[in-house]
PDB file of C-alpha atoms and ligand atoms in Angstrom:
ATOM      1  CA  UNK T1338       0.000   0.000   0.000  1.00 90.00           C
ATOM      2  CA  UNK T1339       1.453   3.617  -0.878  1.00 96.00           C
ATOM      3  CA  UNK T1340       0.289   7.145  -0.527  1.00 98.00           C
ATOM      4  CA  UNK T1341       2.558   8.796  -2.812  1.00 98.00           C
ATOM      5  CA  UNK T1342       4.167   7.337  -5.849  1.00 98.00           C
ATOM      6  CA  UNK T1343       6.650   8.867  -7.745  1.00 98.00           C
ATOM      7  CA  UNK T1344       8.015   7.387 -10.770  1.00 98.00           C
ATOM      8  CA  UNK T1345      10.891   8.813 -13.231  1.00 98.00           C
ATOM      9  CA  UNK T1346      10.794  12.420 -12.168  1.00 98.00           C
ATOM     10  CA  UNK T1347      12.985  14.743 -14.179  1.00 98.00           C
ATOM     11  CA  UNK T1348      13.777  18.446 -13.849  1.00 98.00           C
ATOM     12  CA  UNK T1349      16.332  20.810 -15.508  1.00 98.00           C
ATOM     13  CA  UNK T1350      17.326  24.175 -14.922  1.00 98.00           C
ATOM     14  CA  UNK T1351      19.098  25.558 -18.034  1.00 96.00           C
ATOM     15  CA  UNK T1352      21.913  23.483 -18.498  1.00 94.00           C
ATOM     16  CA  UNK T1353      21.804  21.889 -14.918  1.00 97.00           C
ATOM     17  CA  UNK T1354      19.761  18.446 -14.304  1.00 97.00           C
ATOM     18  CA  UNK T1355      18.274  19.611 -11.156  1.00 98.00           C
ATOM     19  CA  UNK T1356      16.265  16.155 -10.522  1.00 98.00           C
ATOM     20  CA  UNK T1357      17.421  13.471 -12.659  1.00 98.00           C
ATOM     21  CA  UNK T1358      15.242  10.092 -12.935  1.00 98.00           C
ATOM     22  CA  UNK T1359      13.679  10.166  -9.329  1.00 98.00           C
ATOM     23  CA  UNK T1360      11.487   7.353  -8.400  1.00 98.00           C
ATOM     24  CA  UNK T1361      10.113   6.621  -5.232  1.00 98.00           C
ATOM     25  CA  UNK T1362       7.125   5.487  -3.288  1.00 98.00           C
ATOM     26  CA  UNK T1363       5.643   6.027   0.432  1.00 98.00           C
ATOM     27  CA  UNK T1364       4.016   4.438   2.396  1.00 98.00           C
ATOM     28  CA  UNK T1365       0.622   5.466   4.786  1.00 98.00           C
ATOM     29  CA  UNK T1366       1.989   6.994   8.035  1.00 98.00           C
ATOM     30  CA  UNK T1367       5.768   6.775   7.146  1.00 98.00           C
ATOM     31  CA  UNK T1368       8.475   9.080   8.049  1.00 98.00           C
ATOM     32  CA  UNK T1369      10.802   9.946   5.397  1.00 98.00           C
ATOM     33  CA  UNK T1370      13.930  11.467   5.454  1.00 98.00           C
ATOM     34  CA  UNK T1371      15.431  13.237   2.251  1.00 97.00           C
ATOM     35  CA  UNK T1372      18.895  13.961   2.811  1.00 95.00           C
ATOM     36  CA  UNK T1373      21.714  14.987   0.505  1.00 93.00           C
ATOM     37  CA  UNK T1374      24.432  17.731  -0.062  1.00 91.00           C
ATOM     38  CA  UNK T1375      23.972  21.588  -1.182  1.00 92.00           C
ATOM     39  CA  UNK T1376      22.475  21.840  -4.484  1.00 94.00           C
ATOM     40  CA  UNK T1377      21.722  18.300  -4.638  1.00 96.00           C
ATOM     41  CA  UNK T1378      17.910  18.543  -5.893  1.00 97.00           C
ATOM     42  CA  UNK T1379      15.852  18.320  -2.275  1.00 97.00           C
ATOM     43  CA  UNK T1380      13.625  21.326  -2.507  1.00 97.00           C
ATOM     44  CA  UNK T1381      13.332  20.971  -6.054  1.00 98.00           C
ATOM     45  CA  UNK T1382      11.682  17.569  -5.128  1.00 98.00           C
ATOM     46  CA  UNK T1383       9.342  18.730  -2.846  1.00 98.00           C
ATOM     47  CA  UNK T1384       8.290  21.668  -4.997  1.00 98.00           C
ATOM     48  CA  UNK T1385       7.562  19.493  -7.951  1.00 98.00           C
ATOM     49  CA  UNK T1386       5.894  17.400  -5.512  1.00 98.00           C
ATOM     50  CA  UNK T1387       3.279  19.872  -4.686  1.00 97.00           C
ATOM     51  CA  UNK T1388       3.142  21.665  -7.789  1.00 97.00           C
ATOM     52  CA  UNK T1389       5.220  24.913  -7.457  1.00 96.00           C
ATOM     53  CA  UNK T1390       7.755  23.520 -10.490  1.00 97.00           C
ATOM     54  CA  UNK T1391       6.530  21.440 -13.034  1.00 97.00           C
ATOM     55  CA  UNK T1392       8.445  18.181 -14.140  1.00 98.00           C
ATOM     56  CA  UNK T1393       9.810  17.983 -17.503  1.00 98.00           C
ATOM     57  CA  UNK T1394       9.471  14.077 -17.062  1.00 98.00           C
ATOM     58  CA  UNK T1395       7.520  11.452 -14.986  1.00 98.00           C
ATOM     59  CA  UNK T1396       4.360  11.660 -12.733  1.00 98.00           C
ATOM     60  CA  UNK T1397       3.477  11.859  -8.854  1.00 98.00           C
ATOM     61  CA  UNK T1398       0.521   9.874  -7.740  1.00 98.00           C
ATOM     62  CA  UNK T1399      -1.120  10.936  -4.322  1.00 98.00           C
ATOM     63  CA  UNK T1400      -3.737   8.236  -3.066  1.00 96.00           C
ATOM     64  CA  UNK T1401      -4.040   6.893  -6.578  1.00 96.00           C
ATOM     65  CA  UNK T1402      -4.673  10.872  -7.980  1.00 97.00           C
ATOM     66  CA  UNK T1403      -2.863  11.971 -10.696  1.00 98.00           C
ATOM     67  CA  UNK T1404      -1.417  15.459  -9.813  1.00 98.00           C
ATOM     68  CA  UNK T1405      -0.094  16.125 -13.107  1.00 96.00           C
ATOM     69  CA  UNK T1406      -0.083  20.249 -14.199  1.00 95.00           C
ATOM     70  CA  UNK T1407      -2.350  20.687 -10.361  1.00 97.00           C
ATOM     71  CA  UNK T1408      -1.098  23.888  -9.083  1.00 96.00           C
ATOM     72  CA  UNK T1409       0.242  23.974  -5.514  1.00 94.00           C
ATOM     73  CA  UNK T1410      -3.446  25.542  -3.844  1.00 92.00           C
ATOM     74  CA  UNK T1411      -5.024  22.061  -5.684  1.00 95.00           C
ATOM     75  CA  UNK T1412      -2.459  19.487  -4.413  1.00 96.00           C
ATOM     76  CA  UNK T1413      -2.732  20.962  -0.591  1.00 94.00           C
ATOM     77  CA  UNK T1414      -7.008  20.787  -1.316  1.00 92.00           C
ATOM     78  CA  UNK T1415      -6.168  16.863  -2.293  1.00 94.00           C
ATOM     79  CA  UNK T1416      -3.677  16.613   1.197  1.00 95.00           C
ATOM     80  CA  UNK T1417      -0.442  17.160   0.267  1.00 97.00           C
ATOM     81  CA  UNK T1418       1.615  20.577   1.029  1.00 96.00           C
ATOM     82  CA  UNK T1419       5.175  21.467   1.885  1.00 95.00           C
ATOM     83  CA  UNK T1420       6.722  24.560   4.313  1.00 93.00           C
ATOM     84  CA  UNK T1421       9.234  27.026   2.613  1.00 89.00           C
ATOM     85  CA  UNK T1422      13.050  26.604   3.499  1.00 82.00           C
ATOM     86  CA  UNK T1423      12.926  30.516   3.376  1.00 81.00           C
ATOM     87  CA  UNK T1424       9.842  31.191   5.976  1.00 78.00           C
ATOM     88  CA  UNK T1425       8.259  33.706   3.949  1.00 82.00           C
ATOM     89  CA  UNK T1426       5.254  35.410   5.910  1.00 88.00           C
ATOM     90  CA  UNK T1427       2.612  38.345   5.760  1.00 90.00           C
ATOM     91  CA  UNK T1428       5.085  40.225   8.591  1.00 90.00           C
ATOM     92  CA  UNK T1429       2.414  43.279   8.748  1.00 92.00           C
ATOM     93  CA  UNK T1430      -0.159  40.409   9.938  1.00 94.00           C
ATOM     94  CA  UNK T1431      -1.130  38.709  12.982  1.00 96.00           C
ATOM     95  CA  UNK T1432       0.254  35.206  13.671  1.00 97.00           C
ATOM     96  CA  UNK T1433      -2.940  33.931  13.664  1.00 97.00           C
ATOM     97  CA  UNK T1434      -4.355  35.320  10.102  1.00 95.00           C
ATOM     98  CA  UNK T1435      -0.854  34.126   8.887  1.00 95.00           C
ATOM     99  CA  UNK T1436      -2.193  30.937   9.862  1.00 96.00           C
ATOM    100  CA  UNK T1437      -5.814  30.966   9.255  1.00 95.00           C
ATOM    101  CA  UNK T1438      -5.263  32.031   5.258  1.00 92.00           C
ATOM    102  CA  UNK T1439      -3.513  28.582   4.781  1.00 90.00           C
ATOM    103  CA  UNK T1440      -6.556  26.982   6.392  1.00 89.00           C
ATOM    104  CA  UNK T1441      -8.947  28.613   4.020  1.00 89.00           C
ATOM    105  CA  UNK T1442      -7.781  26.222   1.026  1.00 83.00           C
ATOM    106  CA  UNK T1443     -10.014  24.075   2.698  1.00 82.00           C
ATOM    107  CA  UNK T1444     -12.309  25.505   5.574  1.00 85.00           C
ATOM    108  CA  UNK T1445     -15.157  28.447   5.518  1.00 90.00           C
ATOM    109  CA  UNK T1446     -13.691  31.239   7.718  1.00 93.00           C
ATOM    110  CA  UNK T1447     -14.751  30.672  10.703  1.00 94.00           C
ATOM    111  CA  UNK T1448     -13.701  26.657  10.478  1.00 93.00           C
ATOM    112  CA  UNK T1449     -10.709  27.925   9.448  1.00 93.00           C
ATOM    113  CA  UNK T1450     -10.072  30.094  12.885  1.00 95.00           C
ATOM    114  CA  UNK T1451     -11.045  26.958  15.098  1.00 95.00           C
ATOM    115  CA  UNK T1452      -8.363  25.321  13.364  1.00 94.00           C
ATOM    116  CA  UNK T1453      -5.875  27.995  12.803  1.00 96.00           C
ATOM    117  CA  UNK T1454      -5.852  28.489  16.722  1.00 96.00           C
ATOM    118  CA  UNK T1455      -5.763  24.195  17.099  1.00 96.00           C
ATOM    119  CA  UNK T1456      -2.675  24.546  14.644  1.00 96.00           C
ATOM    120  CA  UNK T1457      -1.023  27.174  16.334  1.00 97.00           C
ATOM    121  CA  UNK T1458      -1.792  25.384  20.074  1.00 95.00           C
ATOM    122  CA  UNK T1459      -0.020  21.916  18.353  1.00 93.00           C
ATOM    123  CA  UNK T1460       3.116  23.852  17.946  1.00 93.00           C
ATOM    124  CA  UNK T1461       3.458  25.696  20.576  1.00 92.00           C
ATOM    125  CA  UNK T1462       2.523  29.331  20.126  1.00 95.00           C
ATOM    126  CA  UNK T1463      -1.023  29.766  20.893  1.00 94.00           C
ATOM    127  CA  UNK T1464      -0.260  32.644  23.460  1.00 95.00           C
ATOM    128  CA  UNK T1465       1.208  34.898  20.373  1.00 96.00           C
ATOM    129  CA  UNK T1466      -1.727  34.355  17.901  1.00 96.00           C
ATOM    130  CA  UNK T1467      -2.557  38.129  18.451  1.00 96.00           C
ATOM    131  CA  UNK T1468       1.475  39.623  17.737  1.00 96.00           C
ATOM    132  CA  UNK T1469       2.304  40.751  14.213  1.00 96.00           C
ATOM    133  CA  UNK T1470       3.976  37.662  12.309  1.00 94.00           C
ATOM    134  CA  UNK T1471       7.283  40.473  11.795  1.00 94.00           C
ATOM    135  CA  UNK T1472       7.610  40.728  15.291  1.00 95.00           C
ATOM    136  CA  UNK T1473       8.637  36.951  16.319  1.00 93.00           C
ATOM    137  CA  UNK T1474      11.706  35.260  16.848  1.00 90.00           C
ATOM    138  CA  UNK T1475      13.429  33.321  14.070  1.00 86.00           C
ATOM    139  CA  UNK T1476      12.512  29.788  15.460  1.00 87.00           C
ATOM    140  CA  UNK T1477       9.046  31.182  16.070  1.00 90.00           C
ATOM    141  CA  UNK T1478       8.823  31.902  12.708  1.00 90.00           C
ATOM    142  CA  UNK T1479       9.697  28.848  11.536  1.00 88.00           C
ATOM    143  CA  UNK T1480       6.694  27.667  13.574  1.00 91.00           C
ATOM    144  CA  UNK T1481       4.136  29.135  11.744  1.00 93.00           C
ATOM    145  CA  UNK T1482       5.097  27.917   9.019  1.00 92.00           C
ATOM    146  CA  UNK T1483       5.079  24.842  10.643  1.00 93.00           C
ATOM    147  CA  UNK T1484       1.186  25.734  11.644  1.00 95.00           C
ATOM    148  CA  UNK T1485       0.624  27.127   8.475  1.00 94.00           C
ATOM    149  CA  UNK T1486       1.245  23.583   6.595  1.00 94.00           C
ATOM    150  CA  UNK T1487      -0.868  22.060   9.009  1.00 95.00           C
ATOM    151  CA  UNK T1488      -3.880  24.025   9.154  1.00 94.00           C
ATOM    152  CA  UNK T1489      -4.451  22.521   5.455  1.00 93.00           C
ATOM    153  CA  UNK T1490      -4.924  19.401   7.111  1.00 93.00           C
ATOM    154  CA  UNK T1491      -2.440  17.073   4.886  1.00 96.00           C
ATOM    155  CA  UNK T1492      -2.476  13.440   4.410  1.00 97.00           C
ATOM    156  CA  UNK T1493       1.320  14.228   3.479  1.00 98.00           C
ATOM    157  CA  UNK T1494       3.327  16.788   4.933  1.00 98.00           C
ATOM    158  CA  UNK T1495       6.758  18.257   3.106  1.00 98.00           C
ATOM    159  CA  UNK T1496       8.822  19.886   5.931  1.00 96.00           C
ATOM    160  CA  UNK T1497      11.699  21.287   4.308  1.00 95.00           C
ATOM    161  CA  UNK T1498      14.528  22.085   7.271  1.00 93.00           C
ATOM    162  CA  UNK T1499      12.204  23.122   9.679  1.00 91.00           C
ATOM    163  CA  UNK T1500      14.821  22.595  12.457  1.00 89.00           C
ATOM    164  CA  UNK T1501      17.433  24.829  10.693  1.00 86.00           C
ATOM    165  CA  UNK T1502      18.506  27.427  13.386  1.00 80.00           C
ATOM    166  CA  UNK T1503      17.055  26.069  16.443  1.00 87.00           C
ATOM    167  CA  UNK T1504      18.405  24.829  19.596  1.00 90.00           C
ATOM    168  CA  UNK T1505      18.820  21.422  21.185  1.00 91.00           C
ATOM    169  CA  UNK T1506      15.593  21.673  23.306  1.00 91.00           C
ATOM    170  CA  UNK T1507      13.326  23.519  19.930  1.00 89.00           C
ATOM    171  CA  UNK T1508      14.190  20.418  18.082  1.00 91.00           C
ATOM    172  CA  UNK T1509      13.440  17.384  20.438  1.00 92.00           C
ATOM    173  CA  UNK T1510      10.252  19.539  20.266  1.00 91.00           C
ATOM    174  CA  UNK T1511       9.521  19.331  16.625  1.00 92.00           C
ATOM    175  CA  UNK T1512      10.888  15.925  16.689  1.00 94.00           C
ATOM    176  CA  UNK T1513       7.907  14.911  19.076  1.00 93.00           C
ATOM    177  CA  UNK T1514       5.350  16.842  16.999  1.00 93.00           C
ATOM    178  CA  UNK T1515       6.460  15.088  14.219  1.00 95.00           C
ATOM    179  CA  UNK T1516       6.160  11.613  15.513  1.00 96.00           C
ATOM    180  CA  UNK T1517       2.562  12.552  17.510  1.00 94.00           C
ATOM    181  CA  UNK T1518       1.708  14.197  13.644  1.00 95.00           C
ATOM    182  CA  UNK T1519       2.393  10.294  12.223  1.00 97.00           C
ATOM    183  CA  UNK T1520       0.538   8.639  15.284  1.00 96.00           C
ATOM    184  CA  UNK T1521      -2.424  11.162  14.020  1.00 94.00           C
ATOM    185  CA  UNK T1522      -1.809   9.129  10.582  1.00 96.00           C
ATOM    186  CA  UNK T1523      -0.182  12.414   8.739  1.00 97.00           C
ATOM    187  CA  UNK T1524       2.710  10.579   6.345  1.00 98.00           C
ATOM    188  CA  UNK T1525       5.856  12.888   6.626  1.00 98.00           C
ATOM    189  CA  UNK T1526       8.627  13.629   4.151  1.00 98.00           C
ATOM    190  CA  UNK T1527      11.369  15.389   5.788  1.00 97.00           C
ATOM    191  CA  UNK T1528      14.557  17.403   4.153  1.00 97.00           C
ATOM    192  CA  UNK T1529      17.082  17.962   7.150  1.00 93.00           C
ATOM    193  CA  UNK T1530      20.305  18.558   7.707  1.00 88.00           C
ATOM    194  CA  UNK T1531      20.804  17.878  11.503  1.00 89.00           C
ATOM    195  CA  UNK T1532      21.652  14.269  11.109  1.00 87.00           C
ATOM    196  CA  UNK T1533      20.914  13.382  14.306  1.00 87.00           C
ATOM    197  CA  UNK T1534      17.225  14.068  13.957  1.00 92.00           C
ATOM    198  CA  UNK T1535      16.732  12.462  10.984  1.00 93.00           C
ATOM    199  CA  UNK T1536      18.377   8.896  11.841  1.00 93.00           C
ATOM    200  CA  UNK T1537      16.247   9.365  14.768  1.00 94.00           C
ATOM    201  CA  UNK T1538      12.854  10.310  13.427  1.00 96.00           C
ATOM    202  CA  UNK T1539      12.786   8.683  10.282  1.00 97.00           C
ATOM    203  CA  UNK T1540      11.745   5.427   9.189  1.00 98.00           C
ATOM    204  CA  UNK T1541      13.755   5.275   5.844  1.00 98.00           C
ATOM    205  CA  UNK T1542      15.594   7.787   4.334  1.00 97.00           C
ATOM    206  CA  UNK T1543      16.315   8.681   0.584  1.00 97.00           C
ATOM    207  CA  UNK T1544      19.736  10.045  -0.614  1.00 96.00           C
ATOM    208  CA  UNK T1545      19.775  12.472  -3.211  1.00 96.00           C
ATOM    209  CA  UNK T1546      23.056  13.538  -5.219  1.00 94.00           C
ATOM    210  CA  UNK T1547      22.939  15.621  -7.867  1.00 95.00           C
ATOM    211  CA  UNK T1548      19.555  15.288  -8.307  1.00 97.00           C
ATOM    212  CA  UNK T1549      19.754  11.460  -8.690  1.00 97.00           C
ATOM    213  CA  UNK T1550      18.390   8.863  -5.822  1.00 97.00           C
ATOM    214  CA  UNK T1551      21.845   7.726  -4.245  1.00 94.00           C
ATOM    215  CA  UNK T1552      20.631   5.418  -2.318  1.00 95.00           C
ATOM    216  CA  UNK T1553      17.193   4.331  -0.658  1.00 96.00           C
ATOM    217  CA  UNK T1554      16.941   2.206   3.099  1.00 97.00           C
ATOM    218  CA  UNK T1555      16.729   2.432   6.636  1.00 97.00           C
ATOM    219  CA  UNK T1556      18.864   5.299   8.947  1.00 95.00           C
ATOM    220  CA  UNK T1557      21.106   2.173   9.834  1.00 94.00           C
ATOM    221  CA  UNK T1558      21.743   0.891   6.284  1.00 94.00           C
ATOM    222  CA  UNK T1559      21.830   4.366   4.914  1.00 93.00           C
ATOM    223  CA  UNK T1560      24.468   5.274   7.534  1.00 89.00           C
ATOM    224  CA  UNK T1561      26.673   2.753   6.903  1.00 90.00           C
ATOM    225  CA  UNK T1562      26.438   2.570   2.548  1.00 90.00           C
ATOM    226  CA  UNK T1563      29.953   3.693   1.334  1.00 89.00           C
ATOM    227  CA  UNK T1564      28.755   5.952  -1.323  1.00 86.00           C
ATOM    228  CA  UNK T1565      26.445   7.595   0.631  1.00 86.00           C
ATOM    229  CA  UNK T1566      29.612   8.222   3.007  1.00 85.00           C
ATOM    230  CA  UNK T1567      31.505   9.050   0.468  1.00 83.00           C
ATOM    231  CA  UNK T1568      29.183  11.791  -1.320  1.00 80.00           C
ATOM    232  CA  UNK T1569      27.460  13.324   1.885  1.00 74.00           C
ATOM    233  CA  UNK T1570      28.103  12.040   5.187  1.00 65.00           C
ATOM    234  CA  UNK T1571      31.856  12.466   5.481  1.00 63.00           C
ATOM    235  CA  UNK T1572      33.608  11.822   8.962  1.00 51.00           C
ATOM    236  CA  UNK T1573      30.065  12.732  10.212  1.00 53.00           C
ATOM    237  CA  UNK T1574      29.265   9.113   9.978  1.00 50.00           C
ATOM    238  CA  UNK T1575      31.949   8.335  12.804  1.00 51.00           C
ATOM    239  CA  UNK T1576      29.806  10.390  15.038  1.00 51.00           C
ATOM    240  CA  UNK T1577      26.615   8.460  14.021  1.00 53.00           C
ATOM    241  CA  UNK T1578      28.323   5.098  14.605  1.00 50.00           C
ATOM    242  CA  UNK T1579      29.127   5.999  18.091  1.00 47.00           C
TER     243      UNK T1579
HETATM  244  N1  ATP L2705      14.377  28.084  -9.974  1.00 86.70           N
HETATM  245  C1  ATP L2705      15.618  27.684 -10.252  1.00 86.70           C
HETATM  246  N2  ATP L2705      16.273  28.109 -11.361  1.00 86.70           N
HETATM  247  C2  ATP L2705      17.524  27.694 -11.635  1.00 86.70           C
HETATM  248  N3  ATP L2705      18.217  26.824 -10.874  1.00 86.70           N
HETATM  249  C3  ATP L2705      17.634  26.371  -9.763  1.00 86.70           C
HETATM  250  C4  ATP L2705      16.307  26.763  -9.384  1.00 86.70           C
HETATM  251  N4  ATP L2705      15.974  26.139  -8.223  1.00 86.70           N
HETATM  252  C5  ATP L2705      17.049  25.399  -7.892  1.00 86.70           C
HETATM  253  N5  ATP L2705      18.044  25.536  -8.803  1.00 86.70           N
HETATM  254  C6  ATP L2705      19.323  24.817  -8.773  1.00 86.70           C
HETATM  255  O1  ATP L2705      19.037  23.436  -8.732  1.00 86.70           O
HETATM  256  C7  ATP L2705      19.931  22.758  -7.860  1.00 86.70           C
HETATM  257  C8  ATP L2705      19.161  22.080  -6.752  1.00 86.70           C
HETATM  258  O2  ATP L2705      18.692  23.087  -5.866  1.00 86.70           O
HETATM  259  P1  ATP L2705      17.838  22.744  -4.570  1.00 86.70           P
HETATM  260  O3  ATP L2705      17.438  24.042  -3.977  1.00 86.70           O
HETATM  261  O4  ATP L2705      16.782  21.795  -4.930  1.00 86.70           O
HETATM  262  O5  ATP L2705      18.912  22.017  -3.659  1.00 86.70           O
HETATM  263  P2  ATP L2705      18.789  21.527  -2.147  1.00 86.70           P
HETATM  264  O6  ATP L2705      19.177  20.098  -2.133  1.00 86.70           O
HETATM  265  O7  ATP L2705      17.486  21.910  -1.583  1.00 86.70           O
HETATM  266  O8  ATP L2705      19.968  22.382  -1.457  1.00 86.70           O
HETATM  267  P3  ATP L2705      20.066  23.000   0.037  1.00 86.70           P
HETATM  268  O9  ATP L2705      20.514  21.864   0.930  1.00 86.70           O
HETATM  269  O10 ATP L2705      21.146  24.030  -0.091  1.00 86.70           O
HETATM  270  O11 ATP L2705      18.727  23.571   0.413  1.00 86.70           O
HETATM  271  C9  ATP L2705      20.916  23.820  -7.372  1.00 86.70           C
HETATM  272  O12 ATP L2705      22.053  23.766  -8.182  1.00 86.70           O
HETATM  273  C10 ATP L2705      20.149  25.109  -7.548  1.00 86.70           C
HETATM  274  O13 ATP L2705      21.026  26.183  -7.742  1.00 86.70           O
HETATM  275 MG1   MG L2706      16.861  23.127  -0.080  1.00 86.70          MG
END
């Protein structure tokens, strides 16, 4: 059984193959990780996945749907949406209306408030709905956007380096909201760099080197896989055998 199938995706940029080939599938209620070096094709794969770049080759299947040419506002309607490497929000704003104009690509208004505020309670900042979304702290910002993805209600959920920036105790934090956001049945594909938190948290993890799938398995076998040593991990993977 999958939730998301992706077969053959290609994507160039001018003369650079920015995703080259990439087939995949997930399952219901997994947690994947999507690692890889700088420039090596991850948040080019996650906006093709939702729609923001279109492939020049292959298809993405979510629950059997077709999403071919389905602009980003369509895919998150059908349950899958990602959050922006570069937070990017209304700063003039309040936290919550941030928030609550995600959740109207699929509530009325005032559904979309009740679950706005749930959103913004499931991450943490629930006592700042009211402050102007210019006015928080970095990691707070990266919240919201964290809220913001979640107020669509996804089936899948695209966090692209949502920990980037924040301290030890912020991510043990996400880390728990993402595993209680799988035991809700939310499937999770995550791009990270903190290593740590992705052998942890994930399931299986995908390698990604420029723009081709390295290698596919679980944290362990992933860890250990020469090439993937080789291309990404570096002496890093010392630290993870300890
Ligand atoms: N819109 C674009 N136009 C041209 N080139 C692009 C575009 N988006 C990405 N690229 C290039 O495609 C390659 C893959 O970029 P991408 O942002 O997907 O990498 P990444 O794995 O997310 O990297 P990082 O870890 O730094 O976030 C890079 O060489 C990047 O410069
Ligand atoms: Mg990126």
């Amino acid at each position: 059984m999958t939730i998301l199938e992706v077969r053959s995706l290609s994507r160039r940029f001018g003369g650079l193959q920015a995703l080259s080939e990439v087939t995949f599938s997930v399952r219901p209620r997994e947690i994947v990780g999507v690692i890889g070096p700088n420039g090596a094709g991850k948040t080019t794969l996650f906006s093709t996945l939702v729609g923001f770049i279109r492939p020049d080759t292959g298809s993405v299947a979510l629950d059997g749907r077709d999403l071919a040419g389905l602009k980003p506002h369509k895919v998150a309607a059908i349950g899958m949406t990602k959050t922006f490497q570069n937070v990017a929000l209304f700063a003039e704003s309040s936290v919550l209306d941030n928030v609550l104009t995600a959740g109207l690509l699929r509530h009325d208004v005032d559904r979309a408030r009740e679950q706005a505020l749930n959103c913004l309670d499931r991450v943490g900042l629930r006592e700042v709905a009211g402050k102007l979304a210019g006015d928080l702290s970095f990691p707070e910002r990266a919240r919201v956007e964290l809220a913001r993805a979640l107020c669509t209600a996804p089936k899948v959920l695209l966090l692209d380096e949502v920990m980037a920036a924040l301290n030890h105790a912020e991510m043990t934090e996400i880390m728990q909201l993402i595993r209680s956001l799988r035991d809700d049945g939310v499937t999770l594909l995550v791009v990270e760099h903190h290593m740590r938190a992705i052998m942890n948290i994930c399931d299986r993890i995908l390698v990604l080197n420029f723009g081709r799938l390295l290698a596919e398995g679980t944290p362990d076998r992933v860890a250990r896989d020469p090439q993937v040593i080789e291309a990404y991990l570096g002496r890093s993977a010392e630290a993870l055998r300890r």
